[in-house]
Amino acid sequence: MSTLIQDLKAQAGIFESDADQVHGLLAEFPNPGALLHAAEAVREEGYRHFDTHSPFPIHGMDEAMGLGNASAVGVLTFFGGITGCVVAYLLQWWTAAVDYPLNISGKPFFAVEPSVPIMFELTILFAAFGAVAGMFALNGLPRPYNPLFYSDRFKGATDDRFFLHIAASDDEFDVEDSAAMLQRLGAHHLELVKDDGTVDA
């Protein structure tokens, strides 16, 4: 069960540290092309818990990382809308036909036609809730803390630097082997990031 939870967190970009408080390896690459090539190679080596960081989107990075382009947000939005429609229908039926029935000119206690506006409104409302909640959950937000913030060089990820992070939670992770692979791929700076606030270059 813990492996399943760890994999679900990893899909949201939340990587756990190992028993020695090692969070992972942070490799800096000289340009977007080198980072794209490195992401492809890391995935082909069998790594699954890794992420890339750059100051702008890099075309083809999703494919290089094996992410695909399917998102579960649409599914969550759909089920949120269905839930809203059903809740509106049941609420109006319960109120009009069961909880407080009124005989008005012999008309039925409940009819679908006058209920459509409320069903429509709650469908839209719950779909919006599903979309926003799904987006936050799948992005792993809110997340004000990340051990990568301990790296001074990582601040450049929002300016002019390109990073690849391999998490220690990956089954293929080994400090020496992973570092050697990243250097072969063209990383010009490597840091071992720990969850205790230290960074070893």
PDB file of C-alpha atoms in Angstrom:
ATOM      1  CA  MET A   1       0.000   0.000   0.000  1.00  0.00           C
ATOM      2  CA  SER A   2       2.842   2.397   0.804  1.00  0.00           C
ATOM      3  CA  THR A   3       4.356   1.747  -2.647  1.00  0.00           C
ATOM      4  CA  LEU A   4       1.030   2.647  -4.279  1.00  0.00           C
ATOM      5  CA  ILE A   5       0.807   5.887  -2.284  1.00  0.00           C
ATOM      6  CA  GLN A   6       4.426   6.683  -3.139  1.00  0.00           C
ATOM      7  CA  ASP A   7       3.729   6.142  -6.863  1.00  0.00           C
ATOM      8  CA  LEU A   8       0.597   8.316  -6.739  1.00  0.00           C
ATOM      9  CA  LYS A   9       2.574  11.081  -5.056  1.00  0.00           C
ATOM     10  CA  ALA A  10       5.326  10.716  -7.645  1.00  0.00           C
ATOM     11  CA  GLN A  11       2.796  11.235 -10.439  1.00  0.00           C
ATOM     12  CA  ALA A  12       1.995  14.591  -8.824  1.00  0.00           C
ATOM     13  CA  GLY A  13       5.704  15.416  -8.579  1.00  0.00           C
ATOM     14  CA  ILE A  14       5.918  14.785  -4.837  1.00  0.00           C
ATOM     15  CA  PHE A  15       8.963  12.610  -4.168  1.00  0.00           C
ATOM     16  CA  GLU A  16       9.785  11.159  -0.770  1.00  0.00           C
ATOM     17  CA  SER A  17      13.274  11.003   0.703  1.00  0.00           C
ATOM     18  CA  ASP A  18      14.920   7.714   1.590  1.00  0.00           C
ATOM     19  CA  ALA A  19      15.908   6.482   5.050  1.00  0.00           C
ATOM     20  CA  ASP A  20      19.170   8.470   4.942  1.00  0.00           C
ATOM     21  CA  GLN A  21      17.259  11.733   4.263  1.00  0.00           C
ATOM     22  CA  VAL A  22      18.552  11.751   0.674  1.00  0.00           C
ATOM     23  CA  HIS A  23      15.972  13.433  -1.559  1.00  0.00           C
ATOM     24  CA  GLY A  24      17.728  12.847  -4.865  1.00  0.00           C
ATOM     25  CA  LEU A  25      20.240  14.066  -7.414  1.00  0.00           C
ATOM     26  CA  LEU A  26      19.878  17.474  -9.046  1.00  0.00           C
ATOM     27  CA  ALA A  27      21.721  17.806 -12.369  1.00  0.00           C
ATOM     28  CA  GLU A  28      22.168  21.070 -14.237  1.00  0.00           C
ATOM     29  CA  PHE A  29      22.330  21.027 -18.029  1.00  0.00           C
ATOM     30  CA  PRO A  30      23.659  23.782 -20.289  1.00  0.00           C
ATOM     31  CA  ASN A  31      20.645  24.231 -22.580  1.00  0.00           C
ATOM     32  CA  PRO A  32      17.081  23.037 -23.284  1.00  0.00           C
ATOM     33  CA  GLY A  33      18.199  20.547 -25.943  1.00  0.00           C
ATOM     34  CA  ALA A  34      20.579  18.830 -23.546  1.00  0.00           C
ATOM     35  CA  LEU A  35      17.850  18.658 -20.906  1.00  0.00           C
ATOM     36  CA  LEU A  36      15.398  17.136 -23.399  1.00  0.00           C
ATOM     37  CA  HIS A  37      17.950  14.523 -24.464  1.00  0.00           C
ATOM     38  CA  ALA A  38      18.755  13.741 -20.819  1.00  0.00           C
ATOM     39  CA  ALA A  39      15.072  13.280 -19.946  1.00  0.00           C
ATOM     40  CA  GLU A  40      14.659  10.791 -22.810  1.00  0.00           C
ATOM     41  CA  ALA A  41      17.756   8.862 -21.758  1.00  0.00           C
ATOM     42  CA  VAL A  42      16.782   8.783 -18.078  1.00  0.00           C
ATOM     43  CA  ARG A  43      13.351   7.383 -18.957  1.00  0.00           C
ATOM     44  CA  GLU A  44      14.915   4.789 -21.259  1.00  0.00           C
ATOM     45  CA  GLU A  45      17.195   3.719 -18.394  1.00  0.00           C
ATOM     46  CA  GLY A  46      14.070   2.775 -16.442  1.00  0.00           C
ATOM     47  CA  TYR A  47      13.731   5.729 -14.077  1.00  0.00           C
ATOM     48  CA  ARG A  48      10.170   6.770 -13.271  1.00  0.00           C
ATOM     49  CA  HIS A  49      10.528   9.198 -10.348  1.00  0.00           C
ATOM     50  CA  PHE A  50      12.211  12.150 -12.023  1.00  0.00           C
ATOM     51  CA  ASP A  51      11.272  15.659 -13.066  1.00  0.00           C
ATOM     52  CA  THR A  52      12.664  18.488 -15.154  1.00  0.00           C
ATOM     53  CA  HIS A  53      12.748  22.184 -14.294  1.00  0.00           C
ATOM     54  CA  SER A  54      13.239  25.007 -16.784  1.00  0.00           C
ATOM     55  CA  PRO A  55      12.341  28.697 -17.008  1.00  0.00           C
ATOM     56  CA  PHE A  56      10.009  28.048 -19.958  1.00  0.00           C
ATOM     57  CA  PRO A  57       8.131  25.098 -21.484  1.00  0.00           C
ATOM     58  CA  ILE A  58      10.291  22.883 -23.701  1.00  0.00           C
ATOM     59  CA  HIS A  59       8.534  21.459 -26.749  1.00  0.00           C
ATOM     60  CA  GLY A  60       8.535  17.649 -26.635  1.00  0.00           C
ATOM     61  CA  MET A  61       9.391  17.355 -22.934  1.00  0.00           C
ATOM     62  CA  ASP A  62       6.141  15.561 -22.062  1.00  0.00           C
ATOM     63  CA  GLU A  63       6.892  12.867 -24.624  1.00  0.00           C
ATOM     64  CA  ALA A  64      10.532  12.668 -23.535  1.00  0.00           C
ATOM     65  CA  MET A  65       9.469  12.068 -19.936  1.00  0.00           C
ATOM     66  CA  GLY A  66       6.787   9.575 -20.966  1.00  0.00           C
ATOM     67  CA  LEU A  67       3.969  11.668 -19.541  1.00  0.00           C
ATOM     68  CA  GLY A  68       1.623  11.555 -22.515  1.00  0.00           C
ATOM     69  CA  ASN A  69      -1.046  14.196 -22.921  1.00  0.00           C
ATOM     70  CA  ALA A  70      -3.987  12.635 -21.075  1.00  0.00           C
ATOM     71  CA  SER A  71      -5.221  14.394 -17.968  1.00  0.00           C
ATOM     72  CA  ALA A  72      -7.572  13.079 -15.331  1.00  0.00           C
ATOM     73  CA  VAL A  73      -8.988  16.575 -14.703  1.00  0.00           C
ATOM     74  CA  GLY A  74     -11.592  16.123 -17.445  1.00  0.00           C
ATOM     75  CA  VAL A  75     -12.771  12.850 -15.900  1.00  0.00           C
ATOM     76  CA  LEU A  76     -13.035  14.448 -12.455  1.00  0.00           C
ATOM     77  CA  THR A  77     -14.937  17.377 -13.970  1.00  0.00           C
ATOM     78  CA  PHE A  78     -17.347  15.001 -15.710  1.00  0.00           C
ATOM     79  CA  PHE A  79     -18.088  13.033 -12.534  1.00  0.00           C
ATOM     80  CA  GLY A  80     -18.443  16.290 -10.589  1.00  0.00           C
ATOM     81  CA  GLY A  81     -21.069  17.449 -13.107  1.00  0.00           C
ATOM     82  CA  ILE A  82     -22.952  14.127 -12.929  1.00  0.00           C
ATOM     83  CA  THR A  83     -22.913  14.315  -9.132  1.00  0.00           C
ATOM     84  CA  GLY A  84     -24.295  17.865  -9.214  1.00  0.00           C
ATOM     85  CA  CYS A  85     -27.125  16.870 -11.562  1.00  0.00           C
ATOM     86  CA  VAL A  86     -28.103  13.869  -9.414  1.00  0.00           C
ATOM     87  CA  VAL A  87     -27.908  15.894  -6.179  1.00  0.00           C
ATOM     88  CA  ALA A  88     -30.150  18.613  -7.666  1.00  0.00           C
ATOM     89  CA  TYR A  89     -32.675  16.054  -8.899  1.00  0.00           C
ATOM     90  CA  LEU A  90     -32.825  14.196  -5.580  1.00  0.00           C
ATOM     91  CA  LEU A  91     -32.948  17.381  -3.516  1.00  0.00           C
ATOM     92  CA  GLN A  92     -35.901  18.757  -5.472  1.00  0.00           C
ATOM     93  CA  TRP A  93     -37.696  15.400  -5.545  1.00  0.00           C
ATOM     94  CA  TRP A  94     -37.237  14.906  -1.787  1.00  0.00           C
ATOM     95  CA  THR A  95     -38.362  18.434  -0.973  1.00  0.00           C
ATOM     96  CA  ALA A  96     -41.435  18.496  -3.259  1.00  0.00           C
ATOM     97  CA  ALA A  97     -42.676  14.888  -3.093  1.00  0.00           C
ATOM     98  CA  VAL A  98     -41.545  13.513   0.274  1.00  0.00           C
ATOM     99  CA  ASP A  99     -40.590  16.122   2.843  1.00  0.00           C
ATOM    100  CA  TYR A 100     -43.140  18.877   2.119  1.00  0.00           C
ATOM    101  CA  PRO A 101     -45.690  17.842  -0.534  1.00  0.00           C
ATOM    102  CA  LEU A 102     -48.198  20.525  -1.515  1.00  0.00           C
ATOM    103  CA  ASN A 103     -51.354  19.821  -3.496  1.00  0.00           C
ATOM    104  CA  ILE A 104     -51.542  22.724  -5.921  1.00  0.00           C
ATOM    105  CA  SER A 105     -54.532  22.417  -8.292  1.00  0.00           C
ATOM    106  CA  GLY A 106     -54.139  18.650  -8.454  1.00  0.00           C
ATOM    107  CA  LYS A 107     -50.725  18.874 -10.101  1.00  0.00           C
ATOM    108  CA  PRO A 108     -48.095  16.179  -9.393  1.00  0.00           C
ATOM    109  CA  PHE A 109     -45.937  16.777  -6.335  1.00  0.00           C
ATOM    110  CA  PHE A 110     -42.786  16.614  -8.461  1.00  0.00           C
ATOM    111  CA  ALA A 111     -42.048  17.215 -12.149  1.00  0.00           C
ATOM    112  CA  VAL A 112     -38.744  17.267 -13.988  1.00  0.00           C
ATOM    113  CA  GLU A 113     -39.506  20.237 -16.239  1.00  0.00           C
ATOM    114  CA  PRO A 114     -39.436  23.000 -13.597  1.00  0.00           C
ATOM    115  CA  SER A 115     -36.404  21.312 -11.984  1.00  0.00           C
ATOM    116  CA  VAL A 116     -34.161  21.650 -15.048  1.00  0.00           C
ATOM    117  CA  PRO A 117     -32.693  25.107 -14.204  1.00  0.00           C
ATOM    118  CA  ILE A 118     -31.576  23.964 -10.744  1.00  0.00           C
ATOM    119  CA  MET A 119     -30.200  20.712 -12.177  1.00  0.00           C
ATOM    120  CA  PHE A 120     -28.266  22.699 -14.777  1.00  0.00           C
ATOM    121  CA  GLU A 121     -26.862  25.130 -12.205  1.00  0.00           C
ATOM    122  CA  LEU A 122     -25.691  22.416  -9.806  1.00  0.00           C
ATOM    123  CA  THR A 123     -24.185  20.448 -12.691  1.00  0.00           C
ATOM    124  CA  ILE A 124     -22.051  23.464 -13.593  1.00  0.00           C
ATOM    125  CA  LEU A 125     -21.186  24.214  -9.949  1.00  0.00           C
ATOM    126  CA  PHE A 126     -20.102  20.672  -9.064  1.00  0.00           C
ATOM    127  CA  ALA A 127     -18.198  20.328 -12.371  1.00  0.00           C
ATOM    128  CA  ALA A 128     -16.253  23.469 -11.483  1.00  0.00           C
ATOM    129  CA  PHE A 129     -15.553  22.101  -7.988  1.00  0.00           C
ATOM    130  CA  GLY A 130     -14.345  18.842  -9.556  1.00  0.00           C
ATOM    131  CA  ALA A 131     -12.071  20.667 -11.992  1.00  0.00           C
ATOM    132  CA  VAL A 132     -10.469  22.906  -9.374  1.00  0.00           C
ATOM    133  CA  ALA A 133     -10.130  20.184  -6.717  1.00  0.00           C
ATOM    134  CA  GLY A 134      -8.778  17.757  -9.322  1.00  0.00           C
ATOM    135  CA  MET A 135      -6.239  20.270 -10.568  1.00  0.00           C
ATOM    136  CA  PHE A 136      -4.985  20.956  -7.039  1.00  0.00           C
ATOM    137  CA  ALA A 137      -4.845  17.251  -6.143  1.00  0.00           C
ATOM    138  CA  LEU A 138      -3.108  16.140  -9.345  1.00  0.00           C
ATOM    139  CA  ASN A 139      -0.570  18.969  -9.123  1.00  0.00           C
ATOM    140  CA  GLY A 140       0.161  18.131  -5.503  1.00  0.00           C
ATOM    141  CA  LEU A 141      -0.834  21.601  -4.351  1.00  0.00           C
ATOM    142  CA  PRO A 142      -0.586  23.397  -2.044  1.00  0.00           C
ATOM    143  CA  ARG A 143       3.090  22.539  -1.559  1.00  0.00           C
ATOM    144  CA  PRO A 144       5.055  25.413  -0.030  1.00  0.00           C
ATOM    145  CA  TYR A 145       8.092  23.223   0.761  1.00  0.00           C
ATOM    146  CA  ASN A 146      10.395  21.226  -1.488  1.00  0.00           C
ATOM    147  CA  PRO A 147      13.902  20.031  -0.521  1.00  0.00           C
ATOM    148  CA  LEU A 148      15.178  21.289  -3.894  1.00  0.00           C
ATOM    149  CA  PHE A 149      14.802  24.807  -2.487  1.00  0.00           C
ATOM    150  CA  TYR A 150      17.938  24.129  -0.388  1.00  0.00           C
ATOM    151  CA  SER A 151      20.038  24.314  -3.549  1.00  0.00           C
ATOM    152  CA  ASP A 152      21.252  27.834  -4.300  1.00  0.00           C
ATOM    153  CA  ARG A 153      21.769  26.973  -7.971  1.00  0.00           C
ATOM    154  CA  PHE A 154      18.153  25.788  -8.279  1.00  0.00           C
ATOM    155  CA  LYS A 155      16.975  29.390  -7.978  1.00  0.00           C
ATOM    156  CA  GLY A 156      18.119  29.800 -11.581  1.00  0.00           C
ATOM    157  CA  ALA A 157      15.362  27.429 -12.758  1.00  0.00           C
ATOM    158  CA  THR A 158      13.115  30.475 -13.040  1.00  0.00           C
ATOM    159  CA  ASP A 159      15.730  32.480 -14.933  1.00  0.00           C
ATOM    160  CA  ASP A 160      18.239  30.764 -17.230  1.00  0.00           C
ATOM    161  CA  ARG A 161      19.129  27.296 -15.915  1.00  0.00           C
ATOM    162  CA  PHE A 162      17.891  23.810 -16.795  1.00  0.00           C
ATOM    163  CA  PHE A 163      17.663  21.017 -14.236  1.00  0.00           C
ATOM    164  CA  LEU A 164      16.797  17.331 -14.057  1.00  0.00           C
ATOM    165  CA  HIS A 165      16.004  15.823 -10.675  1.00  0.00           C
ATOM    166  CA  ILE A 166      16.087  12.066 -10.051  1.00  0.00           C
ATOM    167  CA  ALA A 167      14.327  11.198  -6.791  1.00  0.00           C
ATOM    168  CA  ALA A 168      15.797   8.813  -4.249  1.00  0.00           C
ATOM    169  CA  SER A 169      12.408   7.075  -4.107  1.00  0.00           C
ATOM    170  CA  ASP A 170      12.979   5.610  -7.598  1.00  0.00           C
ATOM    171  CA  ASP A 171      13.720   1.875  -7.636  1.00  0.00           C
ATOM    172  CA  GLU A 172      16.643   2.452 -10.041  1.00  0.00           C
ATOM    173  CA  PHE A 173      18.227   5.199  -7.910  1.00  0.00           C
ATOM    174  CA  ASP A 174      21.799   4.705  -6.770  1.00  0.00           C
ATOM    175  CA  VAL A 175      23.882   7.751  -5.914  1.00  0.00           C
ATOM    176  CA  GLU A 176      27.068   6.685  -7.713  1.00  0.00           C
ATOM    177  CA  ASP A 177      25.465   5.005 -10.741  1.00  0.00           C
ATOM    178  CA  SER A 178      22.857   7.725 -11.247  1.00  0.00           C
ATOM    179  CA  ALA A 179      25.486  10.464 -10.915  1.00  0.00           C
ATOM    180  CA  ALA A 180      27.752   8.740 -13.446  1.00  0.00           C
ATOM    181  CA  MET A 181      24.849   8.388 -15.887  1.00  0.00           C
ATOM    182  CA  LEU A 182      23.917  12.070 -15.555  1.00  0.00           C
ATOM    183  CA  GLN A 183      27.510  13.127 -16.159  1.00  0.00           C
ATOM    184  CA  ARG A 184      27.638  10.936 -19.275  1.00  0.00           C
ATOM    185  CA  LEU A 185      24.484  12.698 -20.476  1.00  0.00           C
ATOM    186  CA  GLY A 186      26.186  16.102 -20.261  1.00  0.00           C
ATOM    187  CA  ALA A 187      25.320  17.473 -16.812  1.00  0.00           C
ATOM    188  CA  HIS A 188      27.879  20.128 -15.938  1.00  0.00           C
ATOM    189  CA  HIS A 189      26.933  20.357 -12.269  1.00  0.00           C
ATOM    190  CA  LEU A 190      25.550  17.717  -9.877  1.00  0.00           C
ATOM    191  CA  GLU A 191      24.207  18.102  -6.350  1.00  0.00           C
ATOM    192  CA  LEU A 192      23.022  15.502  -3.870  1.00  0.00           C
ATOM    193  CA  VAL A 193      19.993  17.099  -2.199  1.00  0.00           C
ATOM    194  CA  LYS A 194      19.049  15.960   1.293  1.00  0.00           C
ATOM    195  CA  ASP A 195      15.857  16.520   3.220  1.00  0.00           C
ATOM    196  CA  ASP A 196      17.735  17.835   6.255  1.00  0.00           C
ATOM    197  CA  GLY A 197      18.655  21.114   4.560  1.00  0.00           C
ATOM    198  CA  THR A 198      22.049  20.168   3.200  1.00  0.00           C
ATOM    199  CA  VAL A 199      23.296  19.966  -0.372  1.00  0.00           C
ATOM    200  CA  ASP A 200      26.459  18.092  -1.402  1.00  0.00           C
ATOM    201  CA  ALA A 201      27.971  19.223  -4.686  1.00  0.00           C
TER     202      ALA A 201
END
